Tab-separated table of C-alpha atoms in Angstrom:
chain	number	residue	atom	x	y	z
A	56	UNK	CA	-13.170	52.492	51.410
A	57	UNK	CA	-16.632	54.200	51.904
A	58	UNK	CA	-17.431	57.536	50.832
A	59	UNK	CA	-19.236	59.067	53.725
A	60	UNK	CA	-20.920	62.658	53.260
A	61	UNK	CA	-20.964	64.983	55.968
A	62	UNK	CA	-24.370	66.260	56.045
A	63	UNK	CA	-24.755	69.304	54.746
A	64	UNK	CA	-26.118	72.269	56.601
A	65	UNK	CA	-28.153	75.736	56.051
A	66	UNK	CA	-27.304	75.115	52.565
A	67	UNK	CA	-23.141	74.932	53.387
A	68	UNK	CA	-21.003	73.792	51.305
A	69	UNK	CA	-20.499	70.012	50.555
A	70	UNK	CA	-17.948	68.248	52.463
A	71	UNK	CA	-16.748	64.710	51.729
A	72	UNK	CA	-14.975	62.831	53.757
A	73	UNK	CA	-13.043	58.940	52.945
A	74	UNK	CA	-13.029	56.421	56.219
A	75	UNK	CA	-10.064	55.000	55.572
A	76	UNK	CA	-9.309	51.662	56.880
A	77	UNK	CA	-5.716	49.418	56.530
A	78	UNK	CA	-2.479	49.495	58.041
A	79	UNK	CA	-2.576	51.830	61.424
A	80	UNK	CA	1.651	52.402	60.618
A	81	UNK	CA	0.835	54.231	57.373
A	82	UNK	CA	0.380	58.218	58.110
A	83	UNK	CA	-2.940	59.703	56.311
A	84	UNK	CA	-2.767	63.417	55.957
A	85	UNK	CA	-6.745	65.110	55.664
A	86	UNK	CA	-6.730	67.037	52.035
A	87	UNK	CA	-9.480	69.445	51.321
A	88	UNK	CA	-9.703	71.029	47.708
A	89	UNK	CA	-12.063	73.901	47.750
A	90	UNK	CA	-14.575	74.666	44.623
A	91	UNK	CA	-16.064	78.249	44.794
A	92	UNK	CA	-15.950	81.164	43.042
A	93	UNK	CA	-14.089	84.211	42.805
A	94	UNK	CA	-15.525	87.382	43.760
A	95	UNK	CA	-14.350	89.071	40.219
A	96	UNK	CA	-12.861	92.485	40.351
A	97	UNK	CA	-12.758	92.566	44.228
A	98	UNK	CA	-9.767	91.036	45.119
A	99	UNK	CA	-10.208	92.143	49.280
A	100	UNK	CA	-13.261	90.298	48.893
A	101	UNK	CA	-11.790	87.328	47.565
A	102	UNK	CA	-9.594	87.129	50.369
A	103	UNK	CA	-12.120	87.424	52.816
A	104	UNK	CA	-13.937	84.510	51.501
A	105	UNK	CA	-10.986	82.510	50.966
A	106	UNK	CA	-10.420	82.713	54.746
A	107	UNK	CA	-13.834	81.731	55.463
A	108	UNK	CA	-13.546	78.633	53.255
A	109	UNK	CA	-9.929	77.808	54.849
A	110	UNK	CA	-11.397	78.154	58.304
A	111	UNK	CA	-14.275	75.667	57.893
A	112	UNK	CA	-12.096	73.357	56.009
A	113	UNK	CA	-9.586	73.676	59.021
A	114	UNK	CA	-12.386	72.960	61.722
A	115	UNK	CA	-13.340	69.711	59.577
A	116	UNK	CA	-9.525	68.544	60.441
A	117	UNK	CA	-7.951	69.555	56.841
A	118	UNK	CA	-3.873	69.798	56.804
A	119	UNK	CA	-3.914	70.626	53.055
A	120	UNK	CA	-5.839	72.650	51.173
A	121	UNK	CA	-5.818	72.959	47.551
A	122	UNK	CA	-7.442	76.413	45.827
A	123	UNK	CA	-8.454	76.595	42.122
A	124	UNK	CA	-6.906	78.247	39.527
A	125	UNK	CA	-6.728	82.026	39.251
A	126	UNK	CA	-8.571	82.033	42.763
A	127	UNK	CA	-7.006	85.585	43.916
A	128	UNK	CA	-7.205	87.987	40.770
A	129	UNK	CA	-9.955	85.873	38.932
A	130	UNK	CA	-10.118	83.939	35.793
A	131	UNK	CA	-11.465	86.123	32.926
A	132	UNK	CA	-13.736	83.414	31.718
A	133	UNK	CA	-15.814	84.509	28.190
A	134	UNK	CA	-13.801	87.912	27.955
A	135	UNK	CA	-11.773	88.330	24.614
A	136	UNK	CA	-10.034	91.672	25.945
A	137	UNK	CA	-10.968	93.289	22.199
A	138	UNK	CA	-8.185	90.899	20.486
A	139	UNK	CA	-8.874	90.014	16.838
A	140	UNK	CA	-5.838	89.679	14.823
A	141	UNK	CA	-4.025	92.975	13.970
A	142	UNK	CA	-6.354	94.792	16.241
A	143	UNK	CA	-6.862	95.798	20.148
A	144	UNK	CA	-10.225	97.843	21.291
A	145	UNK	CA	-10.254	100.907	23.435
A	146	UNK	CA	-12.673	98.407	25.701
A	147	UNK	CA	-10.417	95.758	25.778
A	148	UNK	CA	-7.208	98.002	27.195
A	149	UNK	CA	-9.328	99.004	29.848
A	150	UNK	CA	-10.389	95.485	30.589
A	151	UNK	CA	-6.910	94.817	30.998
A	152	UNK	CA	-6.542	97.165	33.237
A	153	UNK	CA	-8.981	96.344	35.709
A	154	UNK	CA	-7.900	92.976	35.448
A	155	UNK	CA	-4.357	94.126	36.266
A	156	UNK	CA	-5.480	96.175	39.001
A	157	UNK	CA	-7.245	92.888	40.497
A	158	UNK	CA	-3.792	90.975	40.202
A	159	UNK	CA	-1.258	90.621	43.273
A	160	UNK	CA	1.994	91.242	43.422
A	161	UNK	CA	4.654	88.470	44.706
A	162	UNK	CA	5.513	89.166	48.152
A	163	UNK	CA	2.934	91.462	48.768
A	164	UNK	CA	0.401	92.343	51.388
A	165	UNK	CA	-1.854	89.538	49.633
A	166	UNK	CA	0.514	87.445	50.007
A	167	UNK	CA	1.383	88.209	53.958
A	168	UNK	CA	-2.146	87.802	54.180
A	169	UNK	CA	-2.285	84.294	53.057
A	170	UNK	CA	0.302	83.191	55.404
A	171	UNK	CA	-0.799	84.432	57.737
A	172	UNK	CA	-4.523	82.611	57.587
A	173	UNK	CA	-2.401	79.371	56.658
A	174	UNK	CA	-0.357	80.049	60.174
A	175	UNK	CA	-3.689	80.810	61.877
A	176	UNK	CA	-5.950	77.433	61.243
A	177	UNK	CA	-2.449	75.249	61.488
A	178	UNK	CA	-2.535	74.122	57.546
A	179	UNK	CA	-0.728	73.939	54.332
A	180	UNK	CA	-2.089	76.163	51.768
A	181	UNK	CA	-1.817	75.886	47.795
A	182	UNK	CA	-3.508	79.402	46.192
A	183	UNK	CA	-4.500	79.924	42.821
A	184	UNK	CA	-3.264	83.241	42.161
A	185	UNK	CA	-3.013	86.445	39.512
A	186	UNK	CA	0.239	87.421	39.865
A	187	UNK	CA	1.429	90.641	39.114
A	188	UNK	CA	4.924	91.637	37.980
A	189	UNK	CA	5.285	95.020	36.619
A	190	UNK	CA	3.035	95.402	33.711
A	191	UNK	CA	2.921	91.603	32.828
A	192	UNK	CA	0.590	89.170	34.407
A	193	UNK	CA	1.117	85.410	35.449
A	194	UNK	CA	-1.303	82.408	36.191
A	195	UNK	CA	0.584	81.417	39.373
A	196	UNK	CA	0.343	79.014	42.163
A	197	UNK	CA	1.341	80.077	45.739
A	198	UNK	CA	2.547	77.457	48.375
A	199	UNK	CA	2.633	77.924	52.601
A	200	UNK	CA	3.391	75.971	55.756
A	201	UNK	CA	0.970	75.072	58.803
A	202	UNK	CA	3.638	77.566	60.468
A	203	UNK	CA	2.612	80.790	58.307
A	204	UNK	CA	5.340	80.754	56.093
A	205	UNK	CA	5.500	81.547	52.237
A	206	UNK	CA	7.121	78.681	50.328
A	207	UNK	CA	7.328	80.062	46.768
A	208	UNK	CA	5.787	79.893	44.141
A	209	UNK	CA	5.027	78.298	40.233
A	210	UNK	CA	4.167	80.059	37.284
A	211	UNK	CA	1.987	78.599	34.759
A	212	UNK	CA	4.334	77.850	31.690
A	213	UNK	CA	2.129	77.400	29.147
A	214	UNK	CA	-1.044	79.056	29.286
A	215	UNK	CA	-3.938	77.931	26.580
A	216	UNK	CA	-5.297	79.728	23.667
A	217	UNK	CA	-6.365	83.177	24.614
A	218	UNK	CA	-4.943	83.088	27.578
A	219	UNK	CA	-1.450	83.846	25.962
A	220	UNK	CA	-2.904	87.381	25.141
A	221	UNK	CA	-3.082	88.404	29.265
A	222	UNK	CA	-1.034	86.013	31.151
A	223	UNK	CA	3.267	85.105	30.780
A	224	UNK	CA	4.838	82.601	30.316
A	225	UNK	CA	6.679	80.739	33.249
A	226	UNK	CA	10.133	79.583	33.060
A	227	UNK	CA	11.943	76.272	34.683
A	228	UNK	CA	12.628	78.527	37.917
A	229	UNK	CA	9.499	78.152	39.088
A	230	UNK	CA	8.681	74.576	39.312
A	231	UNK	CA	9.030	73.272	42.688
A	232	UNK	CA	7.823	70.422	45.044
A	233	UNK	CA	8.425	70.877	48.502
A	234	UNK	CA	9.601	68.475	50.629
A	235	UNK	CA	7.233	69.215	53.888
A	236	UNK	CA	5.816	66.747	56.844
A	237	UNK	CA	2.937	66.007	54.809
A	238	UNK	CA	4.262	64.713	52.052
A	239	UNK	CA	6.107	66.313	49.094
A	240	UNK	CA	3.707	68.716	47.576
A	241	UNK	CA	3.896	70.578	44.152
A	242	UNK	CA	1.604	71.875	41.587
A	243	UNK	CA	0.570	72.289	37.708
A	244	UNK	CA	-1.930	74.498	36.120
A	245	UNK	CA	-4.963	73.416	33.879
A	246	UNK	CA	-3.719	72.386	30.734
A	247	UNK	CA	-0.059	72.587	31.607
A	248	UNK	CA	-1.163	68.953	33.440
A	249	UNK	CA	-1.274	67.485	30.002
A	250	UNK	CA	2.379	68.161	29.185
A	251	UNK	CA	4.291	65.084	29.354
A	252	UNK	CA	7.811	66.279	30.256
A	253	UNK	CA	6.729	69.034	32.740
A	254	UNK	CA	5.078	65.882	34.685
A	255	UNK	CA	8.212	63.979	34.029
A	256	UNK	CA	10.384	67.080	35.777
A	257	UNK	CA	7.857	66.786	39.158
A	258	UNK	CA	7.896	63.144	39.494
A	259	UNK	CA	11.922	63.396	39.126
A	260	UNK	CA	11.345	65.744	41.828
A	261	UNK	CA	9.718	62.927	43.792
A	262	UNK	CA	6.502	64.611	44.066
A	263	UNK	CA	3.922	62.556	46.262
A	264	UNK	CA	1.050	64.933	46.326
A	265	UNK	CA	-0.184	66.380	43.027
A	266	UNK	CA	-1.606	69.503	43.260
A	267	UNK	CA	-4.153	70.811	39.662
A	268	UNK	CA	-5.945	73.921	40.012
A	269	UNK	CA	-7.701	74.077	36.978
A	270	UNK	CA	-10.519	75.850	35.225
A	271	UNK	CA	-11.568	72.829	33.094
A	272	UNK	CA	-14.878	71.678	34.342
A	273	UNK	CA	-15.263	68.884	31.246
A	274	UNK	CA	-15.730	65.099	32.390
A	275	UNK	CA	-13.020	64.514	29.948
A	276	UNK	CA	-10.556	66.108	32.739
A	277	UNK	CA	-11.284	63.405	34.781
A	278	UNK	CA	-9.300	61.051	32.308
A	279	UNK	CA	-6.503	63.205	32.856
A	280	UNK	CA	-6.599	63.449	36.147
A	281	UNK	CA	-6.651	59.863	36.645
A	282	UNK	CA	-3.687	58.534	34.055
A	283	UNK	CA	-1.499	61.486	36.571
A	284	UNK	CA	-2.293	59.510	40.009
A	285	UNK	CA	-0.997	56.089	37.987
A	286	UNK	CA	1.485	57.355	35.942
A	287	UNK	CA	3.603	59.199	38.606
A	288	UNK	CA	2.271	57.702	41.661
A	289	UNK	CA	1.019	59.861	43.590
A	290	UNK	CA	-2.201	61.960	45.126
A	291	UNK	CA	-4.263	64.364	42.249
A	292	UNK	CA	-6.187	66.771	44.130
A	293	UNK	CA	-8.125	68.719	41.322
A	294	UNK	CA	-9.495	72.015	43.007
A	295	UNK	CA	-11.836	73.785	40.058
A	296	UNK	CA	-14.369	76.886	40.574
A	297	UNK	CA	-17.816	76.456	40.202
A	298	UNK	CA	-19.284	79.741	39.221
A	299	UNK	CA	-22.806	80.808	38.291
A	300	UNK	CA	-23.167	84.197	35.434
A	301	UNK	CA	-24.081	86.082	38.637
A	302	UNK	CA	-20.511	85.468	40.210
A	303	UNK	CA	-19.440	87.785	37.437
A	304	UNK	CA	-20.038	91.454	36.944
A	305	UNK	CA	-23.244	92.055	34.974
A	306	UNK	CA	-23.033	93.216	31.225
A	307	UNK	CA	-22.233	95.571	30.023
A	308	UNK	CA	-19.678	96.112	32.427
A	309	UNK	CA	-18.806	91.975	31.797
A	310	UNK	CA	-19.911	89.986	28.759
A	311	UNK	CA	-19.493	86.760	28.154
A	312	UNK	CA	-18.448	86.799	24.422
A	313	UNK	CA	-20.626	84.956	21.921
A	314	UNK	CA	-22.738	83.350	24.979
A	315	UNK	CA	-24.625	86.510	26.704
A	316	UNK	CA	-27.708	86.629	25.308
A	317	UNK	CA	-28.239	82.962	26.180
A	318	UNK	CA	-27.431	83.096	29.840
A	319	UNK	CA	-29.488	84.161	33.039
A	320	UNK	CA	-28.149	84.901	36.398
A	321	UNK	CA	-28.341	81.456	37.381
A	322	UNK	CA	-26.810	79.806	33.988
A	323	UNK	CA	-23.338	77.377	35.690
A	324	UNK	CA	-20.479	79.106	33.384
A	325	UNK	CA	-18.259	76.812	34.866
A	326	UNK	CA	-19.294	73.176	36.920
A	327	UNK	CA	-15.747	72.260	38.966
A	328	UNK	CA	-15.547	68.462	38.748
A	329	UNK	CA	-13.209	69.152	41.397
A	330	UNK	CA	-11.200	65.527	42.691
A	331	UNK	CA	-9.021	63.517	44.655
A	332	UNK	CA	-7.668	60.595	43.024
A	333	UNK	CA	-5.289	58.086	44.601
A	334	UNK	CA	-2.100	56.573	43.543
A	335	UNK	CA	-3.990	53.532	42.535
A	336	UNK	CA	-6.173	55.586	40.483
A	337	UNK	CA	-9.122	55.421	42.735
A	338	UNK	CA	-11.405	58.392	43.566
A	339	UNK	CA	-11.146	59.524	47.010
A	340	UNK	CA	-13.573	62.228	46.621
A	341	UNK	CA	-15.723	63.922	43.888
A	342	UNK	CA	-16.247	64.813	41.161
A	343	UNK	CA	-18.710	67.077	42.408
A	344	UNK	CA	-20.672	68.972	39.342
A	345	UNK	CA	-23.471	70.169	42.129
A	346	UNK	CA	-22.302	73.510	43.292
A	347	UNK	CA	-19.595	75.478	45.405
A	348	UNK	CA	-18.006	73.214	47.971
A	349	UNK	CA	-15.686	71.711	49.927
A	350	UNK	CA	-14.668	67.709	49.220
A	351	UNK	CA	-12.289	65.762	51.269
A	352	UNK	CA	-10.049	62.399	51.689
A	353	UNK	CA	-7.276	61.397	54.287
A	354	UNK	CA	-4.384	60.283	52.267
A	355	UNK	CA	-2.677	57.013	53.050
A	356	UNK	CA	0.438	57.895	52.223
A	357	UNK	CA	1.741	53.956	52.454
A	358	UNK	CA	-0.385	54.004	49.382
A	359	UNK	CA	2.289	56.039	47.381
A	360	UNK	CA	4.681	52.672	47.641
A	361	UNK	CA	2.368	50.024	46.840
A	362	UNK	CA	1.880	52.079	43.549
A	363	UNK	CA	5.413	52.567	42.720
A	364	UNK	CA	5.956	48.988	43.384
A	365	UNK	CA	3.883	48.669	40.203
A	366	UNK	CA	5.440	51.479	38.245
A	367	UNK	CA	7.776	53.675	39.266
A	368	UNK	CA	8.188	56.482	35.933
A	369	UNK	CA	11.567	57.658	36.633
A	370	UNK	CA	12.808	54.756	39.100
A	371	UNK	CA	12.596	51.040	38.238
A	372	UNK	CA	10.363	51.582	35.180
A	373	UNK	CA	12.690	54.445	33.492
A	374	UNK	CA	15.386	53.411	30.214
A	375	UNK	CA	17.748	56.578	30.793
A	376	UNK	CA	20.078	54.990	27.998
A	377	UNK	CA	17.208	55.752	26.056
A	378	UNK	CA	14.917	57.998	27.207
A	379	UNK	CA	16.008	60.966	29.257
A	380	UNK	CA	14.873	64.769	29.643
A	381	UNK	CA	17.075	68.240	30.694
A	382	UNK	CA	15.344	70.645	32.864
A	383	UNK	CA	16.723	74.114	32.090
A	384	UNK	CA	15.492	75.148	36.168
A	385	UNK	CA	17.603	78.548	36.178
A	386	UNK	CA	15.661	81.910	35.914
A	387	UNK	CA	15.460	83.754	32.438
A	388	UNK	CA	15.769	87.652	31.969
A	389	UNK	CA	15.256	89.361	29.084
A	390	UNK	CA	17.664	92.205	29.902
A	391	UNK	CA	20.652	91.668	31.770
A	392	UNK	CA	22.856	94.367	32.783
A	393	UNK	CA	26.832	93.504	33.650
A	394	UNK	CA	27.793	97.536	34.979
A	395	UNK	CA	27.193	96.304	38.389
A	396	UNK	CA	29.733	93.258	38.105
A	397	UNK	CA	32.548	95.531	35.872
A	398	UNK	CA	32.321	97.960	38.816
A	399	UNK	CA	32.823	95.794	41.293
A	400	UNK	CA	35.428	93.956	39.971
A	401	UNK	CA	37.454	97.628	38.975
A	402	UNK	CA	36.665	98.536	42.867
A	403	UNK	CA	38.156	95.586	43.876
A	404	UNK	CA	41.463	95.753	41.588
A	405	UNK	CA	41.885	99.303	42.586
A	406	UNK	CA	41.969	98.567	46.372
């Protein structure tokens, strides 16, 4: 395989492209994963240049295309929201709130939005996303068809460190992979990737293309990334922002706690390192460190069976008299009411 760059023009963004060579019977499916920032606090915005990316990975020939994490809504990078133990500050609350008030709701008009740009430029869409319900936020992945349609969704279910103090906490509802004409496509967040029996749910699931949105720019992600693509078998596309401290609003309105007074407009607050790893644990595409763009493979998917021939994790290579895992995949409430099922049922006996 030869990684070919597309040459880059008026200072686009990068696209890179994999010749692939080998059987002709084997279907390839042209993934794009998209590295570029938010535009924080202006979630119409954000939109508008998500569109613009999707269109010019569309007219390159993508069929998938992977967002980064938090994409629509924003990831809060360097705020603390005034938490210290025991404590919340007027400043933070209302940091929260404009956060909130960047967030979507799930359906939405967002959300009709992004369909319909997937149903316009003909491709699969995976979107990074703030979701909104109620007064509680989620770090959530949205998924939609070449035809315009909305798929569903995942919910991060374990978000990292601070994070906890803005975002819920998924539950086993939300973790699909959807069986589609490209392949069977599903997603985890960031550090949720590093959970052993979440991964262990979406290969069961027979995931074949491995979507990470993530917000972990470190080389060490690239370990990760790579032990996923052998381990289950499958595609890792790794879509990460790359964001300057001018892609953020300028303090005091935004500060980047603890790092502030050592960054200029041009300081990289966060590098992407954004991927695509094969089954065999070869790089397709990336890392790319160098600024916002767009980076490219076709997918063999005949590649998917020459790996599991090797190892298959919950096939030929699983001990279930062992080893085995329960998925609890039902929706959890915290309030459940049973009025509406008493009255129905004393309706019904009365009739």
């Amino acid at each position: 395989m030869a990684l070919v760059p597309t040459p880059v023009m008026n200072e686009g963004p990068l696209f890179a492209e994999v010749e692939m060579g080998g059987d002709s019977s084997s279907s390839t499916v042209r993934a794009t994963v998209v590295q570029a920032s938010t535009i924080f606090y202006d979630t119409p915005a954000t939109l508008d240049k998500a569109e613009r990316l999707l269109a010019e990975a569309a007219s390159y020939g993508a069929q998938l295309v992977v967002f980064p994490e938090a994409f629509i809504g924003g990831y809060p990078r360097g705020l603390t929201f005034g938490v210290s133990i025991g404590n919340r500050t007027d400043k933070g609350k209302e940091e929260f709130r404009k956060y909130h008030a960047s967030a979507i709701d799930v359906p939405g008009p967002e959300v009709d939005r992004l369909a319909a740009m997937a149903g316009k430029y003909k491709v699969y869409l995976v979107m990074g996303v703030i979701e909104r319900d109620g007064y509680t936020l989620y770090c959530t992945v949205l998924f939609f068809d070449s035809q315009g349609h909305y798929l569903g969704k995942h919910r991060k279910i374990m978000p990292t460190a601070l994070e906890r103090i803005i975002w819920g906490f998924g539950d086993g509802s939300t973790i699909p992979v959807y069986d589609t004409p490209i392949g069977k496509i599903g997603a985890a967040i960031c550090w949720e990737n590093r959970m052993p029996l979440l991964r262990t749910a979406m290969y069961a699931k027979g995931i074949e293309i491995y979507c990470a949105p993530t917000a972990d720019a470190r080389e060490v992600w690239q370990a990760s990334m790579t032990h996923i693509a052998l381990e289950g078998g499958c595609f890792v596309l790794s879509a990460n922002q790359f964001c300057r401290r001018k892609d953020y609003p300028p303090p005091p309105e935004y500060v980047f706690s603890g790092t502030e007074e050592d960054l200029t407009p041009d300081s990289v607050v966060c590098a992407g390192g954004s991927v695509i790893i094969s089954p065999s644990g070869a790089v397709l595409a990336g890392p790319n460190y160098d600024g916002e763009a767009l980076i490219s493979a076709d997918l063999d998917l005949g590649e998917i069976v020459r790996a599991k021939f090797d190892f298959d994790v919950v096939g030929h290579y699983a001990r279930p008299e062992i080893l085995s895992l329960i998925v609890k995949d039902h929706p959890v409430s915290p309030v459940s009411f049973t009025s509406t099922s008493s009255t129905s049922k004393a309706e019904s006996s009365s009739k």
